[in-house]
Coordinates of C-alpha atoms and ligand atoms in Angstrom, one line a residue:
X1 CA 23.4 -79.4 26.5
X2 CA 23.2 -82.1 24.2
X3 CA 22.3 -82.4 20.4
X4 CA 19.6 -84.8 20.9
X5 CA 18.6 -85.3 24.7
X6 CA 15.6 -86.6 26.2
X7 CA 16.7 -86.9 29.7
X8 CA 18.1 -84.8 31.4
X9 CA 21.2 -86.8 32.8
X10 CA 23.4 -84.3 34.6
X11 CA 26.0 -82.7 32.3
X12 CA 29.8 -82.7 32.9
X13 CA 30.6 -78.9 31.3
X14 CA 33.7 -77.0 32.2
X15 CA 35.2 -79.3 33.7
X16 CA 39.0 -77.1 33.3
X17 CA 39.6 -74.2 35.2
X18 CA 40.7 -71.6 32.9
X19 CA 43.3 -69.9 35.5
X20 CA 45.9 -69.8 32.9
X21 CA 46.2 -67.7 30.4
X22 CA 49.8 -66.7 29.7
X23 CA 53.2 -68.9 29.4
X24 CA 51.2 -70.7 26.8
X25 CA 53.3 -70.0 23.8
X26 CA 56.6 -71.0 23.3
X27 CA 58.5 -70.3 20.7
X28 CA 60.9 -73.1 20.1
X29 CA 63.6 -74.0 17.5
X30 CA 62.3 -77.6 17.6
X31 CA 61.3 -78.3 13.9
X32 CA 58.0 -80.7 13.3
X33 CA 57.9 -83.3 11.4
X34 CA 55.2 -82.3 9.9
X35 CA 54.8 -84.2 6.4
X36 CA 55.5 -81.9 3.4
X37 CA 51.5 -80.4 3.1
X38 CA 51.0 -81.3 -0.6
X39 CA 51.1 -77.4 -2.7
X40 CA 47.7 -77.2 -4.0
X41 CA 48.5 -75.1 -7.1
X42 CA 45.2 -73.3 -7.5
X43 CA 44.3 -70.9 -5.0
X44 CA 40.8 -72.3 -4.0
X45 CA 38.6 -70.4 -1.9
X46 CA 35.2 -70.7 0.3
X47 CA 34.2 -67.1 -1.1
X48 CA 31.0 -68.5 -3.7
X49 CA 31.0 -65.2 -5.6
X50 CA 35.2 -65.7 -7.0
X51 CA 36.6 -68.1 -9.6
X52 CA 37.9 -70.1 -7.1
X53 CA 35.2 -70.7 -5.1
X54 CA 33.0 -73.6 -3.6
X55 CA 31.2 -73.6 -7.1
X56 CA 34.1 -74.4 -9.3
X57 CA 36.0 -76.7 -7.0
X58 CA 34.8 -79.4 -9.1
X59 CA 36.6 -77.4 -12.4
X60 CA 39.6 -75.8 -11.8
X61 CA 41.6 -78.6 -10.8
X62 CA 41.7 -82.4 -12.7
X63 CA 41.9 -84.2 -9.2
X64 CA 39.2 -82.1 -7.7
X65 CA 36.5 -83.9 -9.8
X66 CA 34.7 -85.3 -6.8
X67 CA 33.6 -81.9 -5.4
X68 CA 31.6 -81.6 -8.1
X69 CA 30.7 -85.4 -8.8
X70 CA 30.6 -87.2 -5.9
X71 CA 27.1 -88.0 -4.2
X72 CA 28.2 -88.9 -0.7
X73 CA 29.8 -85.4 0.3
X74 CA 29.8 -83.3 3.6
X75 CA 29.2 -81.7 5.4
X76 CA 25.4 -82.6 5.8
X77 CA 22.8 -81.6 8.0
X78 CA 22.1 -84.1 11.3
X79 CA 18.7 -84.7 10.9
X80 CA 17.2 -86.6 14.5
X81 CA 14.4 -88.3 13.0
X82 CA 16.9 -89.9 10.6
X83 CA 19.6 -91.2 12.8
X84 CA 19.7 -94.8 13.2
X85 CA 20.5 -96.6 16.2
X86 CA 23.6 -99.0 16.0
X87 CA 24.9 -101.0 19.5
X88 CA 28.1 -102.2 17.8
X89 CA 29.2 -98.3 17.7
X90 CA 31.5 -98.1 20.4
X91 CA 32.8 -95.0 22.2
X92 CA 35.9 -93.1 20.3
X93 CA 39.0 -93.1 22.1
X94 CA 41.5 -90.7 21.3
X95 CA 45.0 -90.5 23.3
X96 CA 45.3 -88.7 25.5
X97 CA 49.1 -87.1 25.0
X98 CA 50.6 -83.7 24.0
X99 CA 51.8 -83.3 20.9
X100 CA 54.4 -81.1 18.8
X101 CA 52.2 -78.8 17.1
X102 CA 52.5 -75.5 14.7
X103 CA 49.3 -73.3 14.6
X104 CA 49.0 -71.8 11.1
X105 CA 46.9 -69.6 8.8
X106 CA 46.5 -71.3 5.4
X107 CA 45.2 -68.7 4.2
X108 CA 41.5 -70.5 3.9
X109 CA 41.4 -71.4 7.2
X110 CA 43.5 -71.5 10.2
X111 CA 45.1 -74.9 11.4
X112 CA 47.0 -77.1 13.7
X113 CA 49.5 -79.2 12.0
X114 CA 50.6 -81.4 14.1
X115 CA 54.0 -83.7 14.0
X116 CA 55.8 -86.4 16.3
X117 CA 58.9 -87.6 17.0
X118 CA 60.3 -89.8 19.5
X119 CA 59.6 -87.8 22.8
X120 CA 56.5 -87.3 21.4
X121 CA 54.6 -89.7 19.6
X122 CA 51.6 -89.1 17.2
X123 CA 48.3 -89.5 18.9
X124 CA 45.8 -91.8 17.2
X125 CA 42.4 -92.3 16.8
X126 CA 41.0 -96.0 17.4
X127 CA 37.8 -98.0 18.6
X128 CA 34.0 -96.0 17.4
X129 CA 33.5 -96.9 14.3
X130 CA 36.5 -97.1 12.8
X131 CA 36.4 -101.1 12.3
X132 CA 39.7 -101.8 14.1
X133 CA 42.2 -99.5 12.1
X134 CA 44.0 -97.2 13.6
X135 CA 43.8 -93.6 12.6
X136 CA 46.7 -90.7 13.5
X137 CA 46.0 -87.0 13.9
X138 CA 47.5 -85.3 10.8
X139 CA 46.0 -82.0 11.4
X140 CA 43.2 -80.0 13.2
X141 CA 41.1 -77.4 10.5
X142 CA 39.0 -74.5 12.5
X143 CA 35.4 -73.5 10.5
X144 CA 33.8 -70.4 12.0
X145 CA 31.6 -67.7 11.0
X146 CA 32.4 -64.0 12.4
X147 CA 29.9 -61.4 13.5
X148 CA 26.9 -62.6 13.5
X149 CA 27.4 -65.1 11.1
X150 CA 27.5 -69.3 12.3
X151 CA 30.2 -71.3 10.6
X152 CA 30.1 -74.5 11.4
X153 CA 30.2 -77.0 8.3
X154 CA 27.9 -79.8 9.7
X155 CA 24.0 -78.5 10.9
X156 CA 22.1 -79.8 13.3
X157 CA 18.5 -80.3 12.3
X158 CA 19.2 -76.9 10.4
X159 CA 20.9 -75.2 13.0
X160 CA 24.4 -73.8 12.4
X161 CA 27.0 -73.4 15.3
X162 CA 29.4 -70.8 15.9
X163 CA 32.6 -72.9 14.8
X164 CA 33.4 -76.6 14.0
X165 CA 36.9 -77.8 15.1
X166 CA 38.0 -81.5 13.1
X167 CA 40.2 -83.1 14.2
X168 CA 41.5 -84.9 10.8
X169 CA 43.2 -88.4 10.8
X170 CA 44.6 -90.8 8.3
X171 CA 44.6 -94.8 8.5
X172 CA 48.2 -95.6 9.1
X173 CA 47.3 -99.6 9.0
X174 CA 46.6 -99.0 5.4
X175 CA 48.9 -96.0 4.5
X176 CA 52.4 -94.9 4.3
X177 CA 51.1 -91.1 4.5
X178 CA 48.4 -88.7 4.4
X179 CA 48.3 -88.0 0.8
X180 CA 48.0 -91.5 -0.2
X181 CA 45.5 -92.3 2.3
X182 CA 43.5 -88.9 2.0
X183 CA 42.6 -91.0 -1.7
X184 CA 42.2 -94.2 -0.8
X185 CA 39.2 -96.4 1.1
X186 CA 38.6 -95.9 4.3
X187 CA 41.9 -93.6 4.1
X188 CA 40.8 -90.9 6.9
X189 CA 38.6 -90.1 10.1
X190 CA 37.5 -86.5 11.1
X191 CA 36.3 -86.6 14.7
X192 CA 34.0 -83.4 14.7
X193 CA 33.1 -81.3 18.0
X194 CA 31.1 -78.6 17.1
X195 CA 31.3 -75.0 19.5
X196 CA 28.6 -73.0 20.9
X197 CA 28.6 -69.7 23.0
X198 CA 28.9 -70.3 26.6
X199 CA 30.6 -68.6 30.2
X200 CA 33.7 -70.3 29.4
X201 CA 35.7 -71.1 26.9
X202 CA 37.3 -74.2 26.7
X203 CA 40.8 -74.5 27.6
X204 CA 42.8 -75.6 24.9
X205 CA 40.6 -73.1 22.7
X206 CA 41.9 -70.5 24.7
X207 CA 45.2 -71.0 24.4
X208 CA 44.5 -71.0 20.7
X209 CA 42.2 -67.9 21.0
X210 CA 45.3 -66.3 22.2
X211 CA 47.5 -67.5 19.6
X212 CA 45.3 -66.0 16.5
X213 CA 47.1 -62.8 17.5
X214 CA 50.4 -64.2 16.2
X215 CA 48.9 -65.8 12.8
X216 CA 46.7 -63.0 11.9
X217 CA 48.2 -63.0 8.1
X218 CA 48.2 -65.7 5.6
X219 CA 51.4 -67.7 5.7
X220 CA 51.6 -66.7 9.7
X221 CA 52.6 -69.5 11.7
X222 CA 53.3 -70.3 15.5
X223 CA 54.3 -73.2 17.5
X224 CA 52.1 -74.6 20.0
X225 CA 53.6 -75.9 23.6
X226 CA 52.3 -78.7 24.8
X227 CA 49.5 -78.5 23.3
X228 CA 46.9 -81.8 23.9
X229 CA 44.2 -82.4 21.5
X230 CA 41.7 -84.1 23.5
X231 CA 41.5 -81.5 25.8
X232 CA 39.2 -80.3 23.3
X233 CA 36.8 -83.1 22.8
X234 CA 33.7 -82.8 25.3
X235 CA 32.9 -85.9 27.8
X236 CA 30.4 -87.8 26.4
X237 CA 30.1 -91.2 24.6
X238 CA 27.8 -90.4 21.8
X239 CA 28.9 -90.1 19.1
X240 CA 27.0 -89.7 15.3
X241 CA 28.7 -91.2 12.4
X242 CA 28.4 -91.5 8.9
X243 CA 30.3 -91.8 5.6
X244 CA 31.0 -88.8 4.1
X245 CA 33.7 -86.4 2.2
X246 CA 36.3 -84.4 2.8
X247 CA 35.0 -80.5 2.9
X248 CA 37.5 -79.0 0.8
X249 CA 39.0 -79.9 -2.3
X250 CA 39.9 -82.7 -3.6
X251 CA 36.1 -83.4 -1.6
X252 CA 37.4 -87.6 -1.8
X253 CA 34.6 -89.6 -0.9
X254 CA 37.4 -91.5 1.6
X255 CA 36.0 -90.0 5.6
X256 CA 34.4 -91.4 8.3
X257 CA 32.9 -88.4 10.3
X258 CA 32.3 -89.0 13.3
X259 CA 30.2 -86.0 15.5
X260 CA 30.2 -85.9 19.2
X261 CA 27.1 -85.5 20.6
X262 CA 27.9 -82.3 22.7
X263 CA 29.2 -79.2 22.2
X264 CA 32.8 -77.8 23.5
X265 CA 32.1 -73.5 24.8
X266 CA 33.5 -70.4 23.5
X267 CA 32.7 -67.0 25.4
X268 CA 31.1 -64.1 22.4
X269 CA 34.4 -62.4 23.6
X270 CA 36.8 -65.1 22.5
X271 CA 35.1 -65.9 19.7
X272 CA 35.3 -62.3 18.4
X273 CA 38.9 -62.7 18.7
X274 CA 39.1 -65.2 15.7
X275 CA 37.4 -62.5 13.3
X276 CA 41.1 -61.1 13.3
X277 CA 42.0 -63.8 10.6
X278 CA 42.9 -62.7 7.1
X279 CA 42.2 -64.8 4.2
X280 CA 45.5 -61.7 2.5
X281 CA 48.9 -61.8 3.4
X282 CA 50.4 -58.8 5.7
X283 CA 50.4 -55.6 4.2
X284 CA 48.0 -56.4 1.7
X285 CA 44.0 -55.1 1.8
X286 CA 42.6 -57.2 5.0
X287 CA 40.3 -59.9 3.8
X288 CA 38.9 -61.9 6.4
X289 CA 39.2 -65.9 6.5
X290 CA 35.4 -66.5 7.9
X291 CA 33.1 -67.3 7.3
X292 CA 34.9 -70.6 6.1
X293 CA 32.4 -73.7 5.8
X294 CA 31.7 -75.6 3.0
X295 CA 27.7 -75.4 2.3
X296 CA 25.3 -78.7 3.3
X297 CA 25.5 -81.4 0.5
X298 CA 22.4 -84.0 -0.6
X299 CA 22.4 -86.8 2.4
X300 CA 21.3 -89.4 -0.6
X301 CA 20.0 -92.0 1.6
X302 CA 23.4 -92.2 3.4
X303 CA 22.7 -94.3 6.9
X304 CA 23.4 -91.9 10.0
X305 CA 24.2 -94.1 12.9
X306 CA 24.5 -93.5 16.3
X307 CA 25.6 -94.9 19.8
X308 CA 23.3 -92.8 22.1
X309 CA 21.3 -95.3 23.5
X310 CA 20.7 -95.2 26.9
X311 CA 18.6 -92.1 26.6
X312 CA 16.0 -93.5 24.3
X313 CA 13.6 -96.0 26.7
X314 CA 11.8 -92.9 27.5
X315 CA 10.1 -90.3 26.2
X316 CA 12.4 -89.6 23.3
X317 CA 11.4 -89.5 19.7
X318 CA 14.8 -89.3 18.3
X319 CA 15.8 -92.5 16.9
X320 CA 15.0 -95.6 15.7
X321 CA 16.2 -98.4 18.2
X322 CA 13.8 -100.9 16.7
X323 CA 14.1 -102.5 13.3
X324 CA 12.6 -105.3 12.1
X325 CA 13.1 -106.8 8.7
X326 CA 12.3 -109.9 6.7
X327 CA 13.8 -111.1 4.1
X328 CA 11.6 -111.0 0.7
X329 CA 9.7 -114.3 -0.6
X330 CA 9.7 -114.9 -3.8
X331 CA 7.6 -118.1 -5.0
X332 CA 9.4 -120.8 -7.4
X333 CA 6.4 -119.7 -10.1
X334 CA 7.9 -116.2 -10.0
X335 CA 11.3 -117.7 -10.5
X336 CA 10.4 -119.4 -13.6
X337 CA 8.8 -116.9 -14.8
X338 CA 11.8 -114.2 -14.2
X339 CA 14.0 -116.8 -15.5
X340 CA 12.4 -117.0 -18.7
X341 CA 12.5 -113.0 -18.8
X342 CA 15.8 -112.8 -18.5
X343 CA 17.0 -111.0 -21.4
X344 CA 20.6 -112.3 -21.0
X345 CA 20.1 -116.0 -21.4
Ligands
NAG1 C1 50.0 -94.2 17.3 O1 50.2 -95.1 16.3 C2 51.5 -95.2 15.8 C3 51.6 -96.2 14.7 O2 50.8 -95.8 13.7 C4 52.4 -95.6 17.0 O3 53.8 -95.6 16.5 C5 52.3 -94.7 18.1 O4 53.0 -95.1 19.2 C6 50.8 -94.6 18.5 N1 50.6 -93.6 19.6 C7 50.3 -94.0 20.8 C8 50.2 -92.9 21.8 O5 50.1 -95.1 21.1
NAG2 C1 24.4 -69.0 16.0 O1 24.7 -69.8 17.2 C2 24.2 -69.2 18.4 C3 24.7 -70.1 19.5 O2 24.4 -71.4 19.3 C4 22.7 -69.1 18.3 O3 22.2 -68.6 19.5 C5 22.3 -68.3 17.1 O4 20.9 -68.3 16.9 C6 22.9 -68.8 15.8 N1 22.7 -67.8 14.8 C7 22.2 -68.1 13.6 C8 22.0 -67.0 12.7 O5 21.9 -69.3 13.3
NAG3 C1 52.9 -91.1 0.0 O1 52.8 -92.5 -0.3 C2 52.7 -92.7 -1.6 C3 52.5 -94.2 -1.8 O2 53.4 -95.0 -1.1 C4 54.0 -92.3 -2.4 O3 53.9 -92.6 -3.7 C5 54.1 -90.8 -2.1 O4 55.4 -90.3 -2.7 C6 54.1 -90.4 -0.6 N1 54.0 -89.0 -0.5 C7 54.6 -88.3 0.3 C8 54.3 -86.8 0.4 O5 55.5 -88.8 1.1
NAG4 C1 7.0 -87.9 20.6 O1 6.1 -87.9 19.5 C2 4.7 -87.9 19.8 C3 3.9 -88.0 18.5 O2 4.7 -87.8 17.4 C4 4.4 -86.6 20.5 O3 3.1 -86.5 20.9 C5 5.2 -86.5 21.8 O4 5.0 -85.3 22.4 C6 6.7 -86.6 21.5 N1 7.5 -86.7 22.7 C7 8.6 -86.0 22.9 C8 9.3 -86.2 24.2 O5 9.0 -85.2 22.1

């Protein structure tokens, strides 16, 4: 299945045979590199009814004034009828590599940090949209709901999906480190796959859906074995990109999102594994982590682009692939007129 599909071009699903299941966590003395994660000193939550919460991101901290400010945030909702088509979007390419990678519970969410070193270097995120920059994976954040609750932070058309996995990058053309570029123009790029239910689960999300076990607790933290990032991506091309936020606090106006335009599977069995997250430290009363998504924020005439294409000669009411413009005439009386106007002559 796709998010917006008018034909139906065959669909490359499951393509991994989940045969494995154990052997997949090693615990290693290898340490990450992992930049020092910058100590947020206020204990922020996604819980709307605490001090603390989505509502007074904007006020509890001084840098965090752009969660409350700002009027290109995310997540949005993907609206079809909105999206406009743009041919010099090219296809994302992400490489394809394993990398050294700690799976953790930050207590808001859960989340792959991921580090390098020089058996293993950092994989990057280039080509799309991202103007000829080059982008590497810092981290990977997890959004889900539990029960029968949806959690994924970005909406399609209104319709919420079970989980969200972004995988977060910074610019290191521009930047010396995360921090720095998390702050600064065109500073990151969060490549989005959103999950639905399905007969399998994907394969790198099971090995994960396995690891929650060790990381139940805040603090909890487990390292990954060869773990490869774009093993979770879905094949397709299309992609859906826009200029947005980051979803939690400080919310700087400094991401290109970029959304592929299929989903990656979790079974309802799997997925009920990752309601074992606590938001509390062990021994402490059990608070869960989902749901964990930022609510939809105003798209204020943001431009939606999009690379899907070759489905819309037919029958497909999705997109514009069409514009025409002119350029506005103004006549030289008008000129003279404005000119003499002008209130600052
Ligand atoms: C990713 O980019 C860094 C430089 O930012 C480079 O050192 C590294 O080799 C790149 N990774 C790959 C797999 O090309
Ligand atoms: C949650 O997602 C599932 C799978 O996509 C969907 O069937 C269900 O309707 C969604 N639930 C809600 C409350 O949106
Ligand atoms: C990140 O880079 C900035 C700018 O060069 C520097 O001031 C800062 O100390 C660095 N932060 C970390 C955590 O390395
Ligand atoms: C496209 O839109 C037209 C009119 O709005 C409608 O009649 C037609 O059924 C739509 N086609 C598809 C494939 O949705």
């Amino acid at each position: 299945m796709r998010f917006f599909e008018c034909s139906s071009l065959p669909n490359h699903f499951s393509p991994f045979s989940s045969q494995f299941l154990t052997h997949l966590l090693i615990l290693h003395t290898l340490s990450l590199t992992v930049e020092a994660s910058t100590r947020n000193n206020y204990q922020w939550s996604y819980d709307s009814d605490v001090f603390g919460g989505p509502d007074f991101w904007g006020l509890v901290e001084k840098d965090w004034w752009m969660c409350r400010k700002g009027r290109l945030q995310s997540p949005i909702d993907i609206q079809p009828d909105r999206l406009l088509f743009d041919a010099s979007v090219k296809p994302v390419r992400l490489d394809k590599l394993p990398v050294l990678s700690e799976f953790v519970n930050t207590g808001q969410m859960v989340r792959i940090r991921i580090g390098y070193s020089t058996k293993k270097p950092s994989v990057n995120i280039t080509n799309g949209p991202l103007y000829g920059y080059r982008y590497r994976v810092q981290r990977i954040d997890f959004h889900m709901g539990r029960g029968k609750e949806n959690g994924s932070e970005h909406t399609i058309n209104g319709r919420r999906f079970p989980m969200e996995v972004q995988l977060v990058a910074f610019n290191t053309d521009l930047y010396p480190n995360f921090t720095a570029a998390s702050k600064s123009p065109h500073g990151i790029a969060i490549l989005s796959v959103l999950v639905d239910f399905g007969a399998q689960t994907n394969q790198e999300l099971t090995k994960l859906t396995i690891a929650t076990a060790s990381i139940s607790y805040k603090d909890q933290r487990v390292q990954m074995a060869d773990f490869e990032p774009w093993r979770l991506l879905p094949f397709t091309r299309d992609i859906i990109t826009y200029e947005g936020s980051l979803t939690s606090p400080g919310c700087h106006e400094t991401v290109t999102w970029i959304i592929l335009n299929q989903p990656i599977f979790i079974t309802r069995e799997h997925f009920e594994e990752w309601s074992h997250l606590y938001h509390t430290m062990e021994g402490a009363e059990k608070v869960p982590v989902a749901p964990n998504y930022r609510k939809i924020q105003e798209t204020n005439n943001r431009l939606v682009r999009t690379n899907i294409q070759h489905k819309m000669s037919y029958n497909c009411n999705v997109s514009v692939n069409k514009i025409h413009y002119r350029a506005n005439h103004v006549a030289p009386q008008q000129h003279s007129t404005r000119r003499h106007n002008n209130p600052f002559v």
